[in-house]
Tab-separated table of C-alpha atoms and ligand atoms in Angstrom:
chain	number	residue	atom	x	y	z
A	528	UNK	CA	10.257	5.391	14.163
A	529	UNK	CA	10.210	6.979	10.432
A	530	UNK	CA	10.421	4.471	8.028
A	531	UNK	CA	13.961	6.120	6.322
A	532	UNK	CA	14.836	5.078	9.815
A	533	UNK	CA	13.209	1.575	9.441
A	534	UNK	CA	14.932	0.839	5.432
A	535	UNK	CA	18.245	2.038	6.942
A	536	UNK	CA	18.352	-1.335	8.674
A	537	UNK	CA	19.884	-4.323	7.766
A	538	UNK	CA	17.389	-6.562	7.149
A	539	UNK	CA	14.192	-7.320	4.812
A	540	UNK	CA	11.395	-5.018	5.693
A	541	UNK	CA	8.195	-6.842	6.172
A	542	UNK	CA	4.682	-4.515	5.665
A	543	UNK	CA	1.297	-5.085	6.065
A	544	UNK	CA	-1.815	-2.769	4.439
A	545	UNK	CA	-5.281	-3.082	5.781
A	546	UNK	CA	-7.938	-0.898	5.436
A	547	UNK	CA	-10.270	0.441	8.842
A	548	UNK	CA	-13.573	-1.163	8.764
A	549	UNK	CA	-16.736	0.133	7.057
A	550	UNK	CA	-19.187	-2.113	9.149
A	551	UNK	CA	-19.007	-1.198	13.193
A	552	UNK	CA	-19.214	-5.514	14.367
A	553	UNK	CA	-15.585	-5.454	11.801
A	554	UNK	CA	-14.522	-2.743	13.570
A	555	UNK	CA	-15.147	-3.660	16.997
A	556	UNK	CA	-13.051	-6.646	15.517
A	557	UNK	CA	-10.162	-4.938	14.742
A	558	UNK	CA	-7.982	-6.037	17.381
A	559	UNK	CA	-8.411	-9.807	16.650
A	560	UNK	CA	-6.543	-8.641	13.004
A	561	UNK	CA	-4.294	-6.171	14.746
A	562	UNK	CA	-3.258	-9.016	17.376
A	563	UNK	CA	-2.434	-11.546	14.346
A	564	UNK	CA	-0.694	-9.275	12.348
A	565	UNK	CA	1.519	-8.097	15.039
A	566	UNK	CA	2.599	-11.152	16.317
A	567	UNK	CA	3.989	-11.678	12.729
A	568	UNK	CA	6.338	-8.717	13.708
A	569	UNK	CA	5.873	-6.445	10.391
A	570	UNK	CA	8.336	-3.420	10.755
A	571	UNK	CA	4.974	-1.301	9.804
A	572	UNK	CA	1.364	-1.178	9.032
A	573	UNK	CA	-0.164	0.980	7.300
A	574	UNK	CA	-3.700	2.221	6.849
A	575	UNK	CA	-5.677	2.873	4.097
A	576	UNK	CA	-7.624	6.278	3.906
A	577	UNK	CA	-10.635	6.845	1.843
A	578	UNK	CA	-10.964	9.053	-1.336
A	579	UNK	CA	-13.299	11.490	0.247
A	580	UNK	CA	-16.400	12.573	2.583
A	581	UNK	CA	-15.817	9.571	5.038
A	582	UNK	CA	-16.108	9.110	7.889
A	583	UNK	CA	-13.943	6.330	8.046
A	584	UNK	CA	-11.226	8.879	7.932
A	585	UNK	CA	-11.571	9.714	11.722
A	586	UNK	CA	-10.820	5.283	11.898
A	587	UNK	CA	-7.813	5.671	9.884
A	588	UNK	CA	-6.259	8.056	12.727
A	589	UNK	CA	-7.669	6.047	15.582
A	590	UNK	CA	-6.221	2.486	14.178
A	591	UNK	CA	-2.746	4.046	13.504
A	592	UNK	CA	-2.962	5.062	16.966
A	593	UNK	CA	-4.190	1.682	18.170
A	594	UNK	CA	-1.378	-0.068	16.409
A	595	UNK	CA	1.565	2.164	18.065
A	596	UNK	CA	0.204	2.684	21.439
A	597	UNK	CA	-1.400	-1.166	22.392
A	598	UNK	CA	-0.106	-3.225	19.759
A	599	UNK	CA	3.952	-1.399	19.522
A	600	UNK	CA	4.220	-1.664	15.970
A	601	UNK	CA	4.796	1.472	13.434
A	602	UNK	CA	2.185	2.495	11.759
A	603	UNK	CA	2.041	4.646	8.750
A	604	UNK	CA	-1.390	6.812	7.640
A	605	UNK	CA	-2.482	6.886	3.964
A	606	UNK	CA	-3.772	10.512	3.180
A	607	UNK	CA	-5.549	11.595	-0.038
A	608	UNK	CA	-6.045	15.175	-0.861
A	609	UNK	CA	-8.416	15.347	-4.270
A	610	UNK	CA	-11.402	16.021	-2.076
A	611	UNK	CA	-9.561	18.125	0.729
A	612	UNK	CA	-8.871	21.499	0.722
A	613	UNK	CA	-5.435	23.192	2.540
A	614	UNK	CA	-7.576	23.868	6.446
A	615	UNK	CA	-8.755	20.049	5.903
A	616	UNK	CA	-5.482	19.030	5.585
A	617	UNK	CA	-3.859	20.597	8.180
A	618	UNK	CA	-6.637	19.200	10.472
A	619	UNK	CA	-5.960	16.012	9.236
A	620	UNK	CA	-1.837	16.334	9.821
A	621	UNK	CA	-2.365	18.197	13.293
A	622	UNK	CA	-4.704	15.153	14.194
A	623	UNK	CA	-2.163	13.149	12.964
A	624	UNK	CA	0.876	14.556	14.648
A	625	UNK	CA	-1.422	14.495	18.295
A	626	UNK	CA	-2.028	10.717	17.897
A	627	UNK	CA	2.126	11.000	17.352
A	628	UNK	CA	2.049	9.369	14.085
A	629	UNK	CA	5.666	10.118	13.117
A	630	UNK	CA	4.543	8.437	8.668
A	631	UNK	CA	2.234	9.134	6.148
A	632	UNK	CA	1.678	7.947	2.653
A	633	UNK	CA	0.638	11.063	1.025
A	634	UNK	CA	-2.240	10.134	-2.486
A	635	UNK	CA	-3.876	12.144	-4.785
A	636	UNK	CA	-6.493	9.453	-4.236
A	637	UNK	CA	-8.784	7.896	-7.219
A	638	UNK	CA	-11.444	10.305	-8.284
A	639	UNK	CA	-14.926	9.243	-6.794
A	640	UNK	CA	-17.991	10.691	-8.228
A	641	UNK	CA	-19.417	11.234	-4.376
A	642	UNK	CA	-16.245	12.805	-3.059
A	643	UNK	CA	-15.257	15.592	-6.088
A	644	UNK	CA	-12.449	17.261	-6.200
A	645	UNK	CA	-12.127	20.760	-4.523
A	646	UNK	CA	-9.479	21.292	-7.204
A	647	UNK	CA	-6.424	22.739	-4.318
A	648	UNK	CA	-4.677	19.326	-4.830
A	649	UNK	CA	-4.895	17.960	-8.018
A	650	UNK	CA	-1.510	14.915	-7.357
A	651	UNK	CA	0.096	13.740	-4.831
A	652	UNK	CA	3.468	15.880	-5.503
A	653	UNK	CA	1.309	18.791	-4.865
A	654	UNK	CA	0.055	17.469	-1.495
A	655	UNK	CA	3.831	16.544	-0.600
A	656	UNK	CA	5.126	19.993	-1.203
A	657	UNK	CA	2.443	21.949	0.922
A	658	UNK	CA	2.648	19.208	3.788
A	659	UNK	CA	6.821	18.624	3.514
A	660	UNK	CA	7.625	22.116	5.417
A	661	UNK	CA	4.652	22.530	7.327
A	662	UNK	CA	5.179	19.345	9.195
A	663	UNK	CA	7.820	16.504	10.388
A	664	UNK	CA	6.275	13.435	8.472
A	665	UNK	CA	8.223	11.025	6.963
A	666	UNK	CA	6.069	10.961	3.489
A	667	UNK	CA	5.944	7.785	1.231
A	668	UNK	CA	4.489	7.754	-2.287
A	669	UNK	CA	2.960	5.044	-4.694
A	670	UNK	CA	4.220	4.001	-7.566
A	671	UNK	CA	2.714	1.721	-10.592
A	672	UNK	CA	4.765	-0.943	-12.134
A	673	UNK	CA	2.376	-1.469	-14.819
A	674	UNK	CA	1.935	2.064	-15.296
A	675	UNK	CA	-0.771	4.403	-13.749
A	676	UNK	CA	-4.066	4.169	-15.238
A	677	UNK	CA	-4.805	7.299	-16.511
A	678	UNK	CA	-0.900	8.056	-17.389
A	679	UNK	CA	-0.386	8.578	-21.381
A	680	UNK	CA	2.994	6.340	-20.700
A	681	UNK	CA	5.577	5.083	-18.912
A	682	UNK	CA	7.338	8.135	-19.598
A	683	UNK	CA	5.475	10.526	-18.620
A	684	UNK	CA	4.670	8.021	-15.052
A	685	UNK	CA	7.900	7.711	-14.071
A	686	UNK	CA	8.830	11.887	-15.051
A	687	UNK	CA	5.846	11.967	-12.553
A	688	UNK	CA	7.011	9.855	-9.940
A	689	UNK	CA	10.496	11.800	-10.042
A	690	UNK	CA	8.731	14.835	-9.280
A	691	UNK	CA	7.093	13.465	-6.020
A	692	UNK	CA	10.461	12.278	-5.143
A	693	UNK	CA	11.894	15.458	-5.963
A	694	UNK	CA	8.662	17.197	-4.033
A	695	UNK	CA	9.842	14.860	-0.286
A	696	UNK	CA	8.732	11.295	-0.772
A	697	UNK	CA	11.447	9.313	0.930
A	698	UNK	CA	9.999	5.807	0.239
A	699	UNK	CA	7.551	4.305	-2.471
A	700	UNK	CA	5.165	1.364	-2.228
A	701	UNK	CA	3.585	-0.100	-5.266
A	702	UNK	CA	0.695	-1.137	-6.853
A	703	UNK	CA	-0.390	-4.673	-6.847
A	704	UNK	CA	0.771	-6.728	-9.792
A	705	UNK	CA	1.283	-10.436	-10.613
A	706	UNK	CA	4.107	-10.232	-13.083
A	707	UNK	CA	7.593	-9.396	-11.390
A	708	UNK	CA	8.604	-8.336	-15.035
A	709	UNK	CA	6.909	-5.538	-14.276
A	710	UNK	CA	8.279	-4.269	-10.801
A	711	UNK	CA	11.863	-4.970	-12.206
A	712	UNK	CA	11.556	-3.087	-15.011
A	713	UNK	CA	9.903	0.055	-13.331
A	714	UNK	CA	12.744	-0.291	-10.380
A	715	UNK	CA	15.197	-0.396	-13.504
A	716	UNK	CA	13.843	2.635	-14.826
A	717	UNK	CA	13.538	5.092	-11.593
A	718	UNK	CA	17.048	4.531	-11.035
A	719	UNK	CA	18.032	5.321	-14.457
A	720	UNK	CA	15.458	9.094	-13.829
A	721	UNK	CA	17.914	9.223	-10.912
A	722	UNK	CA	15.144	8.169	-8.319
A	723	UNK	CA	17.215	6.644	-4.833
A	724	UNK	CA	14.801	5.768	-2.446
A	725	UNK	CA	13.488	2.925	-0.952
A	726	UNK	CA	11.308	0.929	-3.561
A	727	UNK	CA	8.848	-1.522	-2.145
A	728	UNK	CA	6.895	-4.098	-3.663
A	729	UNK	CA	3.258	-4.627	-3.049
A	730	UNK	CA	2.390	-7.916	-3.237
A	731	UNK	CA	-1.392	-8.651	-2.930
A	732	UNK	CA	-2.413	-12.631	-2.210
A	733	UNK	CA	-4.954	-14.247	-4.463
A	734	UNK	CA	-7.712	-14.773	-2.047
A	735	UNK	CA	-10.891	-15.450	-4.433
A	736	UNK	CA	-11.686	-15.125	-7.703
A	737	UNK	CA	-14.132	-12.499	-7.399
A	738	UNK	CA	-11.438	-10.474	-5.704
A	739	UNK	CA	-8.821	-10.749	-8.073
A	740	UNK	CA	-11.623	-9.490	-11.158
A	741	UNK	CA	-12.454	-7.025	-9.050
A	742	UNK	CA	-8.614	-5.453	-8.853
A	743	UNK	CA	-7.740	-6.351	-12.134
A	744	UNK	CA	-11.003	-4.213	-13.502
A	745	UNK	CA	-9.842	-1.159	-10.873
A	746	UNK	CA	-5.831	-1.054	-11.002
A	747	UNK	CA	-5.360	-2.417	-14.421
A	748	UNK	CA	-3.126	-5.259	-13.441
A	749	UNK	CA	-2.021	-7.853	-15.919
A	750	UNK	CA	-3.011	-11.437	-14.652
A	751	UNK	CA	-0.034	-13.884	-16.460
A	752	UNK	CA	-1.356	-16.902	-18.280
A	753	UNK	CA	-0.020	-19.272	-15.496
A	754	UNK	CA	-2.362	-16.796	-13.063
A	755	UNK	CA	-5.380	-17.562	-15.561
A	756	UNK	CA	-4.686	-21.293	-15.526
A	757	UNK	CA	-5.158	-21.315	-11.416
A	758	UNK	CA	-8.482	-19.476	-12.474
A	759	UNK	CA	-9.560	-21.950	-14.845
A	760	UNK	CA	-8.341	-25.217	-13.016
A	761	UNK	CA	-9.668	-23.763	-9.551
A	762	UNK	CA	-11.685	-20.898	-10.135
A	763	UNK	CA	-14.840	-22.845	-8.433
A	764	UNK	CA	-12.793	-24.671	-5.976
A	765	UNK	CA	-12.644	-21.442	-3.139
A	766	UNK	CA	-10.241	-24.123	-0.935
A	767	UNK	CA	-8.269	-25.196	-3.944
A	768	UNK	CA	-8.131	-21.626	-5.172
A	769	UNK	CA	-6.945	-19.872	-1.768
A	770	UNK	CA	-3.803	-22.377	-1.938
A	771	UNK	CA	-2.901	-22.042	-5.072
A	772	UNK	CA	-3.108	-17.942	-4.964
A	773	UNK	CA	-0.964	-18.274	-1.435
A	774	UNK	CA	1.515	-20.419	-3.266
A	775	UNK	CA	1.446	-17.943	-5.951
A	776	UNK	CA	2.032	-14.989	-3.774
A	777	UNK	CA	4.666	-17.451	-1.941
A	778	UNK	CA	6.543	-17.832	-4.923
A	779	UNK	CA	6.566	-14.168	-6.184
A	780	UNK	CA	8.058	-12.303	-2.889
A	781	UNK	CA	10.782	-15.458	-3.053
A	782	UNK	CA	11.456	-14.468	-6.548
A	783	UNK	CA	11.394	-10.566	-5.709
A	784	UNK	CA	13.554	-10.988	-2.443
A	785	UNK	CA	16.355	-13.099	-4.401
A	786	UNK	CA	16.628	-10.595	-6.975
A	787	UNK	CA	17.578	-7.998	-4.113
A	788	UNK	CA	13.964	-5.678	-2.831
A	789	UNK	CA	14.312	-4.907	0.476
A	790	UNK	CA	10.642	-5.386	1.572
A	791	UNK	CA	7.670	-6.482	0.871
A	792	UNK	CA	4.868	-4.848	1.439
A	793	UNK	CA	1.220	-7.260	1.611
A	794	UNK	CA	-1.834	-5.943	0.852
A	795	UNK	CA	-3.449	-7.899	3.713
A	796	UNK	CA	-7.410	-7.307	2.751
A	797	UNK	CA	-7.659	-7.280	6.828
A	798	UNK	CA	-7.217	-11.380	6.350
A	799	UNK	CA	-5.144	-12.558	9.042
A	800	UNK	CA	-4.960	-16.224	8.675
A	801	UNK	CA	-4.080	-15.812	4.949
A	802	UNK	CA	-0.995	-13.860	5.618
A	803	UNK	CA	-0.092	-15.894	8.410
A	804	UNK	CA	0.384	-18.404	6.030
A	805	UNK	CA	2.560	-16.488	3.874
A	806	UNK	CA	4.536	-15.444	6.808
A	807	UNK	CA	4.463	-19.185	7.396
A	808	UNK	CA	5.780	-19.724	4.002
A	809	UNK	CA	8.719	-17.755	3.968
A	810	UNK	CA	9.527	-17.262	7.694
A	811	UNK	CA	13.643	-18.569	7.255
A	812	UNK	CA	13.644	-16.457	4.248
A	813	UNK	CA	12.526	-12.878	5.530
B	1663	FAD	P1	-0.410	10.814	-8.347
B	1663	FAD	O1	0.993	10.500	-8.005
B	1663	FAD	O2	-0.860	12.219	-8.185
B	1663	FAD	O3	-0.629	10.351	-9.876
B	1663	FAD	C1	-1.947	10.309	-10.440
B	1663	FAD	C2	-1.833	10.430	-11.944
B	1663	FAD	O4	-1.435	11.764	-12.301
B	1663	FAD	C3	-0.770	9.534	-12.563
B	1663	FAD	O5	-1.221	9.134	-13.828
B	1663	FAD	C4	0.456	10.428	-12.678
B	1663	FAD	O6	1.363	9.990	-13.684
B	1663	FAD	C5	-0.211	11.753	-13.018
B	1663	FAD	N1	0.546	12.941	-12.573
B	1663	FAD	C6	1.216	13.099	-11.395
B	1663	FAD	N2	1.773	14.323	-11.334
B	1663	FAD	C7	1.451	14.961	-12.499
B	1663	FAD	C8	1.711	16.252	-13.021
B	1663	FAD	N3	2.418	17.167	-12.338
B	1663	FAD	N4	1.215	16.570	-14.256
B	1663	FAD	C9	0.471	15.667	-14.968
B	1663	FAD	N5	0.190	14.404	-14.509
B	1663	FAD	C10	0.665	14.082	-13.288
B	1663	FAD	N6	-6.467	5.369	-2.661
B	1663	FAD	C11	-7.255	5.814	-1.645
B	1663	FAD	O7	-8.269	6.456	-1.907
B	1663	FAD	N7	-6.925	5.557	-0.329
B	1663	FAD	C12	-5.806	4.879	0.016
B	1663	FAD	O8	-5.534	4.686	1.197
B	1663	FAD	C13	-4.946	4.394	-1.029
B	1663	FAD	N8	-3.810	3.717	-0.752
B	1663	FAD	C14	-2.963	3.344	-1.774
B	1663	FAD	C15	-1.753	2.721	-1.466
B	1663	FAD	C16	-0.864	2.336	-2.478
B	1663	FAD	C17	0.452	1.679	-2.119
B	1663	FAD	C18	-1.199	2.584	-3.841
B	1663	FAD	C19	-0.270	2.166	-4.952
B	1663	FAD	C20	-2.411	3.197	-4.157
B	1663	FAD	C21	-3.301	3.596	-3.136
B	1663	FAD	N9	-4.505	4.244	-3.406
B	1663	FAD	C22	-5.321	4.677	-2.383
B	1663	FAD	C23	-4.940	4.463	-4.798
B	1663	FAD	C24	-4.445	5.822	-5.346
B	1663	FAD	O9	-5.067	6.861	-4.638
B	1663	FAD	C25	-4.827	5.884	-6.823
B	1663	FAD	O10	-4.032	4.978	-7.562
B	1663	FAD	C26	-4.824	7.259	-7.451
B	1663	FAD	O11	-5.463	7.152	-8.721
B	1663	FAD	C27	-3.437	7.854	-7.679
B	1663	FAD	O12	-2.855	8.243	-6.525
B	1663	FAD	P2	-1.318	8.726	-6.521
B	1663	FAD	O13	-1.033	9.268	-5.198
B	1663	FAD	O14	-0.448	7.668	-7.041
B	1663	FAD	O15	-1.436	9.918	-7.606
């Protein structure tokens, strides 16, 4: 099912992210994850795809496949294109379109010192518009509440993100954040640029400290001074910690679905029992 097909309905779209695998004993775990996270009935997964020159690409194809075929849930691809060139690409969509993966979430990818750019692609608008008539996708973009890293401003991010809507993305995810503020005020302004699609929140659970640093430092997110207070009250209390950032997460979707999103779309950091408890959390409100 294409996921314009999956927002028309009337209901909250629940998502899941998780990312194939590096190690092979994870991998040969994978259906232990897949089997948790479908029997939380998401209306999609989707699967991460790496910046460049791995082979973890090949996994990407072969989980989406996994999760349609054996576990009966959608699954939608992540594709980057800095490192590709146009033949790589359309070996990448004809694989794609043989394991009858019907949606993609087309990236430009983060640039990665071992996977350089071949310089065909340079964003993800220009990766829609070659792939949009070649093919039968249904292509989702991202979007940054807090503003793309390397954008100059908000300005010039969201005149960007009306081009790749303009280019064929029919659906955006976001970035992580911790501040709602944030996704509000982004949603506020792509309507006002005259952007009408689908606009989902990405919500990713506080797991650990380490993991949260580690985002913050990559994606630029702001952490909100009642976010640093759970650092500094439980910050070297792992059990403490996990509840609190679960609670946290708990509380943000409830204050992002009253206010009217659609979906929600969890980054899930292939952690099963963590999102089961969110799922737990907010199962008569979903
Ligand atoms: P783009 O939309 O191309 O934007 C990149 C930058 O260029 C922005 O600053 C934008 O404002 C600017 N820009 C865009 N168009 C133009 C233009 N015409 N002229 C000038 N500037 C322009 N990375 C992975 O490697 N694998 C994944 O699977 C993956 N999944 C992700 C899933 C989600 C939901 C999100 C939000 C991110 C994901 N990423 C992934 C990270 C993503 O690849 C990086 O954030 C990357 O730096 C930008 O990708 P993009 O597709 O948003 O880029």
């Amino acid at each position: 099912m294409k996921l314009t097909d999956i927002y028309k309905q009337d209901k909250t779209i629940l998502s899941f992210e998780i990312f194939p695998p590096k190690a092979q004993e994870e991998l040969d775990n994978i259906d232990e994850t897949l089997e948790m996270l479908c029997d939380l009935k998401p209306d999609y997964i989707s699967v991460t795809f790496g910046a460049g020159g791995s082979s973890n690409n090949n996994k990407t194809i072969a989980i989406c496949n996994k999760i349609k075929e054996k576990y009966h849930t959608e699954p939608v691809a992540h594709l980057t294109c800095l490192s590709y060139d146009k033949p790589e690409i359309d070996e990448f969509c004809k694989e794609l379109e043989a394991a009858g993966i019907e949606n993609i979430l087309a990236l430009r990818g983060d640039v990665n010192p071992n996977a350089p750019s071949k310089g065909v692609f340079n964003y993800a608008s220009e990766l829609i518009e070659y792939i949009r008539p070649k093919t039968n996708f249904c292509i989702a973009g991202a979007c940054y509440p807090e503003c793309h890293t390397e954008s100059p401003d908000k300005v010039a991010d969201m005149r960007n993100l009306k081009h790749k809507v303009d280019a064929g993305a029919e659906v955006l995810l976001s970035q992580l954040f911790f501040d709602n503020k944030y996704f509000f005020d982004m949603v506020e302004s792509a309507r006002i640029a005259g952007i009408d699609v689908p606009i989902t929140p990405g919500i990713m659970p506080c797991l650990t400290v380490k993991s949260i640093q580690r985002m913050v430092s990559t994606c630029g997110a702001t952490l909100p001074l009642n976010f640093q207070r759970i650092i500094e009250r439980y910050g070297e209390k792992p059990e403490a910690f996990l509840d609190a950032g679960l609670a946290y997460a708990i509380s943000q979707i409830i204050d992002l679905l009253t206010t009217g999103c659609d979906g929600i779309h969890l980054y899930t950091m292939n952690r099963p029992s963590a999102v089961k408890r969110i799922c737990d959390g907010i199962k008569n409100i979903i």
